[in-house]
Coordinates of C-alpha atoms in Angstrom, one line a residue:
M1 CA 0.0 0.0 0.0
T2 CA 1.4 3.4 -0.9
D3 CA 2.3 5.6 2.0
R4 CA 0.2 8.8 1.7
R5 CA 2.1 10.6 4.4
K6 CA 4.3 13.5 3.6
A7 CA 6.8 15.1 5.9
V8 CA 5.9 18.8 6.5
R9 CA 9.2 20.1 5.0
E10 CA 8.3 18.3 1.7
M11 CA 4.9 20.0 1.3
E12 CA 4.4 21.9 -2.0
L13 CA 1.9 24.5 -3.3
G14 CA -1.2 22.5 -4.3
D15 CA -1.1 20.1 -1.3
H16 CA -4.2 19.7 0.8
L17 CA -3.3 17.4 3.7
C18 CA -4.7 16.4 7.0
L19 CA -3.1 16.1 10.4
L20 CA -4.6 13.4 12.6
F21 CA -3.2 13.7 16.1
D22 CA -3.7 12.7 19.7
N23 CA -0.5 14.2 21.0
D24 CA -0.3 17.9 21.4
E25 CA 3.5 18.0 21.2
E26 CA 3.5 16.2 17.9
R27 CA 0.9 18.6 16.5
R28 CA 2.9 21.6 17.7
S29 CA 6.1 20.4 16.2
I30 CA 4.5 19.9 12.8
M31 CA 2.6 23.2 12.8
A32 CA 5.7 25.2 14.0
A33 CA 7.8 23.8 11.2
Y34 CA 5.0 24.5 8.7
V35 CA 4.7 28.1 9.7
R36 CA 8.4 28.8 10.0
D37 CA 9.1 27.2 6.6
G38 CA 6.3 29.4 5.2
V39 CA 7.9 32.6 6.4
R40 CA 11.3 31.5 5.0
A41 CA 9.6 30.7 1.6
G42 CA 7.9 34.1 1.4
H43 CA 4.4 32.7 1.8
K44 CA 1.5 34.3 3.6
I45 CA 0.4 32.2 6.5
I46 CA -3.2 32.1 7.6
Y47 CA -3.8 30.2 10.8
I48 CA -7.4 29.5 11.7
S49 CA -7.7 28.8 15.4
D50 CA -10.3 27.1 17.6
A51 CA -8.9 24.7 20.2
V52 CA -5.9 27.1 20.7
R53 CA -7.2 30.6 21.4
A54 CA -6.2 33.1 18.8
G55 CA -4.2 35.1 21.3
D56 CA -2.2 32.1 22.4
V57 CA -1.2 30.7 19.0
L58 CA 2.0 32.6 18.8
G59 CA 3.3 31.5 22.2
W60 CA 2.0 27.9 21.6
L61 CA 4.0 27.6 18.3
A62 CA 7.1 29.0 20.0
G63 CA 6.8 26.4 22.7
D64 CA 6.4 28.9 25.6
G65 CA 10.1 28.5 26.4
R66 CA 10.1 24.7 26.6
D67 CA 12.6 22.5 24.8
A68 CA 11.3 21.7 21.3
V69 CA 11.1 18.1 20.4
M70 CA 12.0 19.1 16.9
P71 CA 14.7 21.8 16.9
E72 CA 14.3 24.7 14.4
E73 CA 15.9 24.0 11.1
G74 CA 17.5 26.7 8.9
A75 CA 17.8 30.4 9.7
P76 CA 15.9 31.4 12.9
V77 CA 12.4 32.9 12.3
D78 CA 10.9 35.6 14.5
L79 CA 7.2 34.7 14.4
A80 CA 6.2 37.8 16.4
E81 CA 8.0 40.0 13.8
A82 CA 6.2 38.1 11.0
M83 CA 2.9 38.6 12.7
E84 CA 3.5 42.3 13.2
A85 CA 4.3 42.6 9.5
G86 CA 1.1 40.8 8.4
H87 CA 3.2 37.9 7.1
F88 CA 1.6 35.6 9.6
V89 CA -2.1 36.1 10.4
V90 CA -4.2 34.3 13.1
R91 CA -8.0 34.3 12.9
T92 CA -10.7 32.4 14.8
A93 CA -12.8 29.7 13.1
E94 CA -15.9 31.7 14.0
E95 CA -14.8 34.9 12.3
T96 CA -13.5 32.9 9.3
F97 CA -16.4 30.6 8.7
L98 CA -19.4 32.1 10.4
A99 CA -19.2 35.8 9.5
S100 CA -22.7 35.5 8.0
G101 CA -24.0 33.6 11.0
R102 CA -23.9 30.3 9.2
F103 CA -21.3 27.9 7.8
E104 CA -21.6 27.8 4.0
P105 CA -19.1 25.6 2.3
Q106 CA -19.1 27.3 -1.1
E107 CA -19.0 30.8 0.5
S108 CA -16.1 29.7 2.7
I109 CA -14.1 28.4 -0.4
E110 CA -14.8 31.6 -2.3
L111 CA -13.6 33.7 0.6
M112 CA -10.4 31.6 0.8
A113 CA -9.8 32.0 -2.9
T114 CA -10.1 35.8 -2.5
E115 CA -7.6 35.7 0.4
I116 CA -5.1 33.8 -1.8
D117 CA -5.5 36.1 -4.7
L118 CA -5.0 39.2 -2.5
A119 CA -1.8 37.7 -1.0
L120 CA -0.4 37.0 -4.4
V121 CA -1.2 40.6 -5.5
Q122 CA 0.6 41.8 -2.3
G123 CA 3.8 40.0 -3.5
Y124 CA 3.7 36.7 -1.6
S125 CA 4.9 33.7 -3.6
G126 CA 2.2 31.5 -2.1
V127 CA -0.2 31.0 0.8
R128 CA -0.2 28.5 3.6
V129 CA -3.5 27.8 5.4
A130 CA -3.6 25.9 8.7
G131 CA -7.1 25.2 10.1
E132 CA -8.2 23.7 13.4
A133 CA -11.3 21.7 12.6
R134 CA -12.8 21.2 16.0
F135 CA -15.2 24.0 15.4
S136 CA -17.2 21.6 13.1
L137 CA -18.3 19.7 16.2
R138 CA -19.8 22.7 17.9
R139 CA -23.2 22.4 16.2
W140 CA -23.1 25.9 14.9
P141 CA -25.5 26.5 12.0
G142 CA -24.3 24.7 8.9
T143 CA -21.3 22.9 10.4
D144 CA -23.0 19.6 9.6
Q145 CA -21.8 20.3 6.1
H146 CA -18.1 20.3 7.0
G147 CA -17.5 17.0 5.2
D148 CA -19.0 18.6 2.0
F149 CA -16.6 21.6 2.5
E150 CA -13.5 19.3 2.7
R151 CA -14.6 17.4 -0.4
M152 CA -15.2 20.6 -2.4
L153 CA -11.9 22.1 -1.1
D154 CA -10.0 19.0 -2.1
Q155 CA -11.5 19.2 -5.6
V156 CA -10.3 22.8 -5.9
F157 CA -6.8 21.9 -4.9
M158 CA -6.7 18.9 -7.3
T159 CA -8.1 20.6 -10.4
T160 CA -6.6 24.1 -10.3
D161 CA -3.1 25.5 -10.3
I162 CA -3.6 27.0 -6.9
K163 CA -0.7 28.9 -5.3
A164 CA -1.6 27.6 -1.8
M165 CA -1.2 24.6 0.5
A166 CA -3.4 23.6 3.5
I167 CA -3.2 21.5 6.6
C168 CA -6.5 20.6 8.2
Q169 CA -6.1 19.5 11.9
F170 CA -8.3 16.8 13.4
D171 CA -7.9 15.8 17.1
R172 CA -8.6 12.0 17.4
R173 CA -9.8 12.6 20.9
W174 CA -12.7 14.6 19.6
F175 CA -13.7 13.0 16.3
N176 CA -15.1 9.5 16.2
A177 CA -13.2 7.0 14.1
G178 CA -15.8 6.6 11.3
Y179 CA -16.2 10.3 10.7
L180 CA -12.5 10.8 10.9
A181 CA -11.9 8.2 8.2
E182 CA -14.5 10.0 6.0
L183 CA -12.8 13.3 6.5
E184 CA -9.3 11.8 5.8
S185 CA -10.6 10.5 2.5
C186 CA -11.3 14.2 1.5
H187 CA -7.6 15.0 1.5
M188 CA -4.6 14.1 -0.7
G189 CA -2.9 12.4 2.3
R190 CA -1.6 13.1 5.7
V191 CA 1.2 15.3 6.9
R192 CA 3.8 13.9 9.3
V193 CA 6.6 15.2 11.4
N194 CA 10.0 15.8 9.7
D195 CA 12.6 13.1 10.1
Y196 CA 15.7 13.7 12.1
Y197 CA 17.7 11.8 9.6
D198 CA 17.2 9.8 6.3
D199 CA 20.0 8.8 4.0
G200 CA 18.1 6.1 2.2
T201 CA 19.6 3.4 4.3
L202 CA 18.4 4.5 7.8
R203 CA 15.6 6.8 8.7
I204 CA 15.2 8.2 12.2
T205 CA 11.8 9.8 12.9
P206 CA 10.6 11.4 16.2
I207 CA 7.8 9.7 18.1
F208 CA 5.9 11.3 20.9
S209 CA 3.9 8.7 23.0
P210 CA 6.2 7.8 24.6
P211 CA 8.9 10.3 23.5
G212 CA 11.8 8.9 21.4
V213 CA 12.5 7.9 17.9
E214 CA 11.5 5.3 15.3
L215 CA 14.5 3.7 13.5
S216 CA 13.8 2.1 10.1
G217 CA 16.4 0.4 7.9
V218 CA 19.9 -0.7 8.7
I219 CA 22.0 0.3 11.8
D220 CA 25.6 -0.3 11.0
G221 CA 29.1 1.2 11.0
A222 CA 28.0 3.6 8.2
T223 CA 24.8 4.9 9.7
G224 CA 25.7 4.5 13.4
P225 CA 27.4 7.9 13.8
A226 CA 24.4 9.8 12.6
A227 CA 22.1 7.7 14.8
E228 CA 24.4 8.3 17.8
K229 CA 24.4 12.0 17.2
V230 CA 20.6 12.1 17.1
L231 CA 20.3 10.0 20.3
A232 CA 22.8 12.3 22.0
S233 CA 20.8 15.4 21.0
I234 CA 17.5 14.1 22.4
S235 CA 18.7 12.0 25.4
T236 CA 18.5 14.9 27.9
R237 CA 15.0 16.0 27.0
T238 CA 13.0 13.2 28.6
G239 CA 13.2 10.8 31.5
L240 CA 11.9 7.9 29.3
L241 CA 13.5 7.4 25.9
C242 CA 11.7 5.0 23.5
L243 CA 13.5 3.5 20.6
D244 CA 10.9 1.9 18.2
L245 CA 12.9 -0.7 16.3
G246 CA 10.0 -2.3 14.4
G247 CA 11.4 -1.1 11.1
V248 CA 15.0 -2.2 11.6
T249 CA 16.0 -4.6 8.8
G250 CA 19.6 -5.1 9.7
C251 CA 22.0 -4.4 12.6
D252 CA 25.7 -5.3 12.7
D253 CA 27.9 -5.3 15.7
D254 CA 28.5 -1.6 15.5
G255 CA 24.7 -1.0 15.5
L256 CA 24.3 -3.4 18.5
R257 CA 26.9 -1.4 20.5
L258 CA 25.1 1.8 19.7
L259 CA 21.8 0.4 21.0
T260 CA 23.4 -1.0 24.2
R261 CA 24.9 2.5 24.8
A262 CA 21.4 4.1 24.5
D263 CA 21.0 3.2 28.2
R264 CA 22.4 6.4 29.9
P265 CA 22.3 5.9 33.7
D266 CA 24.6 9.0 34.0
L267 CA 21.5 11.1 33.2
G268 CA 20.0 10.3 36.6
P269 CA 18.2 7.6 38.6
N270 CA 14.9 8.2 36.9
R271 CA 16.2 7.5 33.5
G272 CA 14.3 4.9 31.5
L273 CA 14.9 3.1 28.2
L274 CA 12.2 1.3 26.2
L275 CA 13.1 -0.7 23.1
R276 CA 9.8 -1.4 21.4
G277 CA 8.9 -3.6 18.5
V278 CA 12.3 -5.3 18.5
P279 CA 12.8 -7.9 15.7
P280 CA 13.3 -11.5 17.2
G281 CA 16.9 -12.0 16.2
L282 CA 17.9 -8.5 17.4
G283 CA 16.1 -9.1 20.7
E284 CA 18.1 -12.2 21.4
R285 CA 21.4 -10.3 20.8
L286 CA 20.3 -7.4 23.0
R287 CA 19.4 -9.7 25.8
S288 CA 22.7 -11.6 25.4
S289 CA 24.5 -8.3 25.8
G290 CA 23.1 -7.9 29.3
L291 CA 21.1 -4.7 28.4
A292 CA 17.8 -6.2 29.5
A293 CA 19.1 -6.7 33.0
A294 CA 20.0 -3.0 33.4
Q295 CA 17.8 -1.0 35.7
G296 CA 15.1 1.0 33.9
V297 CA 15.5 -0.9 30.6
A298 CA 12.6 -2.7 29.0
I299 CA 12.7 -4.7 25.8
E300 CA 9.4 -5.4 24.0
D301 CA 9.5 -7.9 21.1
G302 CA 7.9 -7.2 17.8
P303 CA 5.9 -9.8 15.9
G304 CA 7.9 -12.9 15.0

């Protein structure tokens, strides 16, 4: 089956993707990257807020001073400065979709098209829209047509040379699974967090529940240094570190040494290491190394 997920840094004008999330840190990491990349690219960013209050969006994207799970890539971006310049705009779902007192899909799409045209006239090279969709569950007049709106919007993105991209955000904790599947089908695919590393042999991707990384591919003498650098950069950010090894297809002795060193008792007594989805052969080698006997270490086998 084709993977319909696209890393946020790989998004292009014309993309209409959805973000299905149940972890707020994952969502924030994706949206912060999306907005920062847009500022760097000379795009107008329109953020439609609902679950996050409009006045809190700027601080939420910046992380309110907390360590970011995904560090900023590229030249630093001052989002407050971008907002002051009109480069980054935050609006509420109510003022965006219910200005007439009722949610009208066709009217909302036409207003969005007008916004995009205006931004292009103003000199922006494109427009990035990010919308929180929880408003559609509030039973405001017309919000029962939200599925129709997503289908119509997807058709616009697929059939026109639109100089815009969009991410529609759906919180799994609010939407039932059946309706969520229907809404997902109205998008070209899903957006996902950026990888820490991908050289075609090994891919390292952040995970959030529990925090850590997913490793897919081969861990060996060639890819080990990059993996070690990633693990060192995230090891101090959390008490529990999870390494999801379900996608590992090969691991030589250098890779094995790297995994056994992921246990870092020097970081404190509350340090924990979870190796999840471990392939059977690799699990036997890890247990033989003595890692499983270390305090705070758990090894969970993947399917045989």
